Tab-separated table of C-alpha atoms in Angstrom:
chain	number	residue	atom	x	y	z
L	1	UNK	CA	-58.957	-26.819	42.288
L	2	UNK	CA	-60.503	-26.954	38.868
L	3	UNK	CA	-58.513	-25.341	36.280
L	4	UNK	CA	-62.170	-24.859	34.036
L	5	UNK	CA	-64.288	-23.314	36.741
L	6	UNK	CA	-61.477	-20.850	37.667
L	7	UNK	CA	-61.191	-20.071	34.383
L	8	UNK	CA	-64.972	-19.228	34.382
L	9	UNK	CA	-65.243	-17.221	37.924
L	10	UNK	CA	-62.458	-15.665	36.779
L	11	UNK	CA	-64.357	-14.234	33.314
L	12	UNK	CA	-67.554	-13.703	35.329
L	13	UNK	CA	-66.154	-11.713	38.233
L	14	UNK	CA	-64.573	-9.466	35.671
L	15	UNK	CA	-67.228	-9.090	33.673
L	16	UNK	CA	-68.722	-8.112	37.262
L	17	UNK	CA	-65.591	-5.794	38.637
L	18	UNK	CA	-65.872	-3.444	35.295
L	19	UNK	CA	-69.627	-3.416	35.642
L	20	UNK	CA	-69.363	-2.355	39.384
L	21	UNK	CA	-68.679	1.547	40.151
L	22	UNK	CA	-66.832	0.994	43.364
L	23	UNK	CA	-64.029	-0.635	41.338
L	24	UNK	CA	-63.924	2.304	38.839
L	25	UNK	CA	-64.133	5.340	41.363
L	26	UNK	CA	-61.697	3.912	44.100
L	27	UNK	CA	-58.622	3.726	42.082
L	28	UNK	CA	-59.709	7.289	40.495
L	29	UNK	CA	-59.721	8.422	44.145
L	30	UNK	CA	-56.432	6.783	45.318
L	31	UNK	CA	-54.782	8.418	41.692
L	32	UNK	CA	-56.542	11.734	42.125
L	33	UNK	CA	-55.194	11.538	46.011
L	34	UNK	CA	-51.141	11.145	44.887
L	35	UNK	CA	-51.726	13.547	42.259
L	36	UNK	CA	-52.871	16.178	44.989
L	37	UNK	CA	-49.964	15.523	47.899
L	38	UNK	CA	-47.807	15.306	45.151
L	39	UNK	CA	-48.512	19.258	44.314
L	40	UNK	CA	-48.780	20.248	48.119
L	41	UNK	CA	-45.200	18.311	49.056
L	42	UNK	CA	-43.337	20.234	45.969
L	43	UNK	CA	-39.948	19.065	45.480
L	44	UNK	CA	-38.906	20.110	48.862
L	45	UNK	CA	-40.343	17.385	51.207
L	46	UNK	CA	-37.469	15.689	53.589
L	47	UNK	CA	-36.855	12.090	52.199
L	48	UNK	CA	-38.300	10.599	55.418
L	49	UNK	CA	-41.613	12.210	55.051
L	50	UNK	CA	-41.860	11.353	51.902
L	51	UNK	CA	-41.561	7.997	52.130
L	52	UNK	CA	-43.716	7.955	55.378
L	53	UNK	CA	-46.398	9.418	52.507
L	54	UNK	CA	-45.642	6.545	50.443
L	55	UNK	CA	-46.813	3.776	52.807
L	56	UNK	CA	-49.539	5.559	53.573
L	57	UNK	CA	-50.640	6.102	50.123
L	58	UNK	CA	-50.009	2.445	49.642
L	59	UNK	CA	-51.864	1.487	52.874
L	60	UNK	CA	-54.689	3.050	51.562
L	61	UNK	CA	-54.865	1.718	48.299
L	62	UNK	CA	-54.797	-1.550	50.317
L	63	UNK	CA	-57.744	-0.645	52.378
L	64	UNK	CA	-60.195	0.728	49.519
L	65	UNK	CA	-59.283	-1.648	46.768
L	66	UNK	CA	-58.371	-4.500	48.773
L	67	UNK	CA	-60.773	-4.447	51.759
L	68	UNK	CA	-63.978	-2.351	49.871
L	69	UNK	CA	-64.050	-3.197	46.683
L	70	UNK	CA	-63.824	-6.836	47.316
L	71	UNK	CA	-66.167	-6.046	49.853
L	72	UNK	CA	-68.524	-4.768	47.419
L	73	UNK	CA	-67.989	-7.651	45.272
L	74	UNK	CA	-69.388	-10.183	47.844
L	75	UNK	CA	-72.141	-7.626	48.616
L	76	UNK	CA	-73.299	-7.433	45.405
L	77	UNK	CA	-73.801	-11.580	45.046
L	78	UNK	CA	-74.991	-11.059	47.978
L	79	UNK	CA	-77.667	-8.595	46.969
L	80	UNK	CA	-78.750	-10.357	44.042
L	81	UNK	CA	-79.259	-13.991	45.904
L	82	UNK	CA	-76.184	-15.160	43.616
L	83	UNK	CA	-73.799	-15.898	46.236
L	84	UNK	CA	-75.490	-19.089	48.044
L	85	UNK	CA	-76.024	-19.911	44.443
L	86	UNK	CA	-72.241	-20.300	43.899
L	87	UNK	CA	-71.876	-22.128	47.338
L	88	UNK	CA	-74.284	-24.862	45.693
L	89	UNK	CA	-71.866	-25.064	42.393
L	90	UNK	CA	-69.275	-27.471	41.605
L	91	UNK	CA	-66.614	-24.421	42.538
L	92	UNK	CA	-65.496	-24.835	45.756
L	93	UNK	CA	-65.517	-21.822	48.493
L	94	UNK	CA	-61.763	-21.495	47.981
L	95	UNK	CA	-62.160	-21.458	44.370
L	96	UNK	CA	-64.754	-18.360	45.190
L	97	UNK	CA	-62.513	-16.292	46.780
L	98	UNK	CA	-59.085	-16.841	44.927
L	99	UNK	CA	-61.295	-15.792	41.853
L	100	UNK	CA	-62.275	-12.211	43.110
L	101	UNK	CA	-58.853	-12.013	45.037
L	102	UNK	CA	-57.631	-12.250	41.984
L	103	UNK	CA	-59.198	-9.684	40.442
L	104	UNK	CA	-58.886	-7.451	42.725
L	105	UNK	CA	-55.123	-7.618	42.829
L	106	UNK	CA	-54.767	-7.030	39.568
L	107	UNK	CA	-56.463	-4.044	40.087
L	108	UNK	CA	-54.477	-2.758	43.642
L	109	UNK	CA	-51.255	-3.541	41.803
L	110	UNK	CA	-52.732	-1.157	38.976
L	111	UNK	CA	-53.328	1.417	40.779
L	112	UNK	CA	-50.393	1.269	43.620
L	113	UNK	CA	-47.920	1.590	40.211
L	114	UNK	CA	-50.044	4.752	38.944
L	115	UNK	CA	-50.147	6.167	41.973
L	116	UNK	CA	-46.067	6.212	42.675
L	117	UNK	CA	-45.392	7.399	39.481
L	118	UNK	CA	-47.511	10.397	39.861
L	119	UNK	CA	-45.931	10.525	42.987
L	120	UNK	CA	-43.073	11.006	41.087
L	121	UNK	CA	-39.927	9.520	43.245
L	122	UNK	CA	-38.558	5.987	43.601
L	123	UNK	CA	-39.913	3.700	46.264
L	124	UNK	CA	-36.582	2.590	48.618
L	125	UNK	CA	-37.938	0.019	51.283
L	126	UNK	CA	-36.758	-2.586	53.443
L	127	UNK	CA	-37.279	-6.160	52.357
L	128	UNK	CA	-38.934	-6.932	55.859
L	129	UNK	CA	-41.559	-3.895	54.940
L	130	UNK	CA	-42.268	-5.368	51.737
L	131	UNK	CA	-43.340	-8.495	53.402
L	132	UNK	CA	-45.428	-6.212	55.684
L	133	UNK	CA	-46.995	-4.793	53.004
L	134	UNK	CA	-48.648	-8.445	51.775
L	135	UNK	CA	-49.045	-9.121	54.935
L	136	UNK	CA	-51.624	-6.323	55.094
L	137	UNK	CA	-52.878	-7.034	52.108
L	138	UNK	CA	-53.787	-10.834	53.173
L	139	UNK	CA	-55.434	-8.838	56.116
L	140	UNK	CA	-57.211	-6.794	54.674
L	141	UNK	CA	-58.243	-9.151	52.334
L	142	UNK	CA	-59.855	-11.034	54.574
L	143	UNK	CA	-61.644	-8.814	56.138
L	144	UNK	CA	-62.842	-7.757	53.326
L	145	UNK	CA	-64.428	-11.036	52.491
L	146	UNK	CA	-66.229	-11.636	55.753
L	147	UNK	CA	-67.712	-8.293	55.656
L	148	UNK	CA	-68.806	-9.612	52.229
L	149	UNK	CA	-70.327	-12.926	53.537
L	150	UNK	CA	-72.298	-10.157	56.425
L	151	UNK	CA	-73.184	-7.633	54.146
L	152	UNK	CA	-76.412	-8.655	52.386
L	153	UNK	CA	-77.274	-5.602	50.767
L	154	UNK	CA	-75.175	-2.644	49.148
L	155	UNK	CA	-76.362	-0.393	52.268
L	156	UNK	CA	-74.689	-2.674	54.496
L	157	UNK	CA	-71.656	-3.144	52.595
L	158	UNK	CA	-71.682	0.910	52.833
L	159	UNK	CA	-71.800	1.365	56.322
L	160	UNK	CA	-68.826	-0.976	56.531
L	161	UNK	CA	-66.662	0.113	53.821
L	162	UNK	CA	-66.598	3.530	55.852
L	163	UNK	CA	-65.805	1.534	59.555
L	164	UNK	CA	-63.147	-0.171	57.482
L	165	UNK	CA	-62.000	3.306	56.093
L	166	UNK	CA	-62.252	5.219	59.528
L	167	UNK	CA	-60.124	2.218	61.022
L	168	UNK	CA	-57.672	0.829	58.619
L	169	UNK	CA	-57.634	4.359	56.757
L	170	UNK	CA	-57.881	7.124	58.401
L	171	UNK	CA	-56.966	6.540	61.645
L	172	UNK	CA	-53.462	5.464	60.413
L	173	UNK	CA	-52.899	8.996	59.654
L	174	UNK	CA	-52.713	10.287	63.035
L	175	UNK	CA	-49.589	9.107	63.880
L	176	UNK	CA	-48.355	11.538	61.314
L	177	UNK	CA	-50.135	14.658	63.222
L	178	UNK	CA	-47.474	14.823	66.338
L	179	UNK	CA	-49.564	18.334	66.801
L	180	UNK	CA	-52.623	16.563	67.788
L	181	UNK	CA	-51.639	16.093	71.885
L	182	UNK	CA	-55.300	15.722	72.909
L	183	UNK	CA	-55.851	12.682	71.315
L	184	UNK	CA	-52.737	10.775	72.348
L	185	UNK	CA	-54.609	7.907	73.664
L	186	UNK	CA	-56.567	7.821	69.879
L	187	UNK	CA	-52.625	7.837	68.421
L	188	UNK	CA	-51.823	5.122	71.055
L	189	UNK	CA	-54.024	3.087	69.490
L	190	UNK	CA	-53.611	4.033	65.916
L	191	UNK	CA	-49.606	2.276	66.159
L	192	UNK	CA	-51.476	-1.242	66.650
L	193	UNK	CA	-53.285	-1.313	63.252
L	194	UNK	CA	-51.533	-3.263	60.695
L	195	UNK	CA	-50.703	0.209	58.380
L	196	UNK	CA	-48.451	1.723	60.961
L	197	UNK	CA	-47.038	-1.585	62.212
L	198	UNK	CA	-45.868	-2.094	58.700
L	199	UNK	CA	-44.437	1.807	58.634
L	200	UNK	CA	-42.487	1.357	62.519
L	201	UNK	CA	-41.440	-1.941	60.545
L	202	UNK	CA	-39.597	-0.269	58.129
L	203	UNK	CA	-37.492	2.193	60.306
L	204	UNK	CA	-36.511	-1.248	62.057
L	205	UNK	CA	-39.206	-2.350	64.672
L	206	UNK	CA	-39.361	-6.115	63.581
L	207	UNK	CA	-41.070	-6.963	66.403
L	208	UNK	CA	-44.396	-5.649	64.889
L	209	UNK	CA	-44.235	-8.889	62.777
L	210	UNK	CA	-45.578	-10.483	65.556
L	211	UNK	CA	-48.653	-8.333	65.977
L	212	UNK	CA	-49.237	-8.674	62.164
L	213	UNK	CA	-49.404	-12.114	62.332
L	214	UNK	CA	-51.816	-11.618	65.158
L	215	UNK	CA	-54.218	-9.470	62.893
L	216	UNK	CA	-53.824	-12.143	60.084
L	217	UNK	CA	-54.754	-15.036	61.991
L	218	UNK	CA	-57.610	-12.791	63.154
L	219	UNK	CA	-58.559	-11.498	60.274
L	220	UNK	CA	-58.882	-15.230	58.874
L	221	UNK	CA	-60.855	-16.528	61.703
L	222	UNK	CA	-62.802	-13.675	61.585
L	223	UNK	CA	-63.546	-14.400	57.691
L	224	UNK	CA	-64.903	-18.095	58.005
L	225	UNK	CA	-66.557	-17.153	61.482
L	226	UNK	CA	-68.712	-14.535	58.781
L	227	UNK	CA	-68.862	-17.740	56.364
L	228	UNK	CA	-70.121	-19.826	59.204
L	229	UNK	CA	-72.853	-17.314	60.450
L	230	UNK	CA	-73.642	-16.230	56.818
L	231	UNK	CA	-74.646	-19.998	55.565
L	232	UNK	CA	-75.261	-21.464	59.079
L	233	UNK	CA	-79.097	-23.038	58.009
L	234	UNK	CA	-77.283	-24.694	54.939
């Protein structure tokens, strides 16, 4: 790895991320959305809940910075015939992706901090669900890059940003709608994706690592399986 050249992807692909209007609108989104339970919880939530609203609101900053806007950065080289370009540089594929990882990190971190504050009460977690929570993030991470490598045009990348925020997003929130009996097979499901495995993690379940380090390891063969297909006739 070539301290020069990721120096320079570095200063390109943020001179890309504050030119790109997914990366401005999702944190404004994940912000506006702590802002907005914060004022329907009050002051008179149970602690539990709370911090069951927490992990959720940090899931999902996971899953639209994380996942979709890195997303969107691949898309975009993608879209303007840059990205094969890069492949034929000097900079290795490794030194591609750390790069916008970067970036985008940055940015999540950002934008997870905001949003607590707003939220307005201290963050008390278990060390294991702190390591669940960058375990996600190296999942969704990668998933977020081999949607990039598939997604050749910002349409594309749109119709999988919302399968990735269906999934990873909004399907994590059913397990906090015990109400919702008809679609117990939907919930059933919903405890397997990394966002809830990481909340049933902190109340204890440690045997969800196991299943997260399932989802990584297919998350990353799932990323150069997209790199393979994506630059197969080179």
């Amino acid at each position: 790895m070539n301290a020069q050249r990721m120096s320079a992807l570095l200063e390109k692909d943020f001179k890309e991320a504050i030119r790109n209007p997914s990366i401005i609108l999702m944190p404004i989104v994940i912000i506006g959305l702590s802002y907005m339970w914060r004022v329907a919880f009050g002051k008179d939530i149970p602690e539990n809940i709370l911090q069951m609203f927490q992990l959720m609101l940090i899931n999902l900053t996971l899953v639209m910075i994380s996942l979709s806007t890195l997303m969107n950065l691949f898309a975009e080289e993608n879209d303007k015939g840059t990205l094969k370009g890069l492949i034929k540089t000097p900079a290795s594929l490794i030194e591609i992706i750390i790069s916008k990882i970067f970036i985008i990190l940055i940015i999540t971190l950002l934008s997870i901090i905001i949003s607590l504050f707003i939220f307005n009460h201290p963050l008390y977690l278990r060390w294991s669900t702190y390591i669940g929570i960058v375990l996600i993030y190296f999942i969704y991470s990668c998933i977020g890059v081999g949607f990039g490598f598939l997604a050749q045009t910002i349409g594309k990348a749109t119709f999988f940003n919302l399968i990735s925020l269906f999934l990873f997003g909004m399907m994590s929130l059913f397990t906090a709608m015990p109400e919702m009996k008809s679609l117990s097979s939907l919930k059933q499901f919903s405890k397997y994706l990394p966002g809830n495995l990481t909340l049933e993690i902190e109340h204890q379940h440690y045997f969800n690592f196991i299943y997260l380090i399932i989802w990584l390891i297919v998350s990353l063969i799932f990323m150069l399986g997209c790199h393979r297909y994506r630059f197969r006739k080179n």
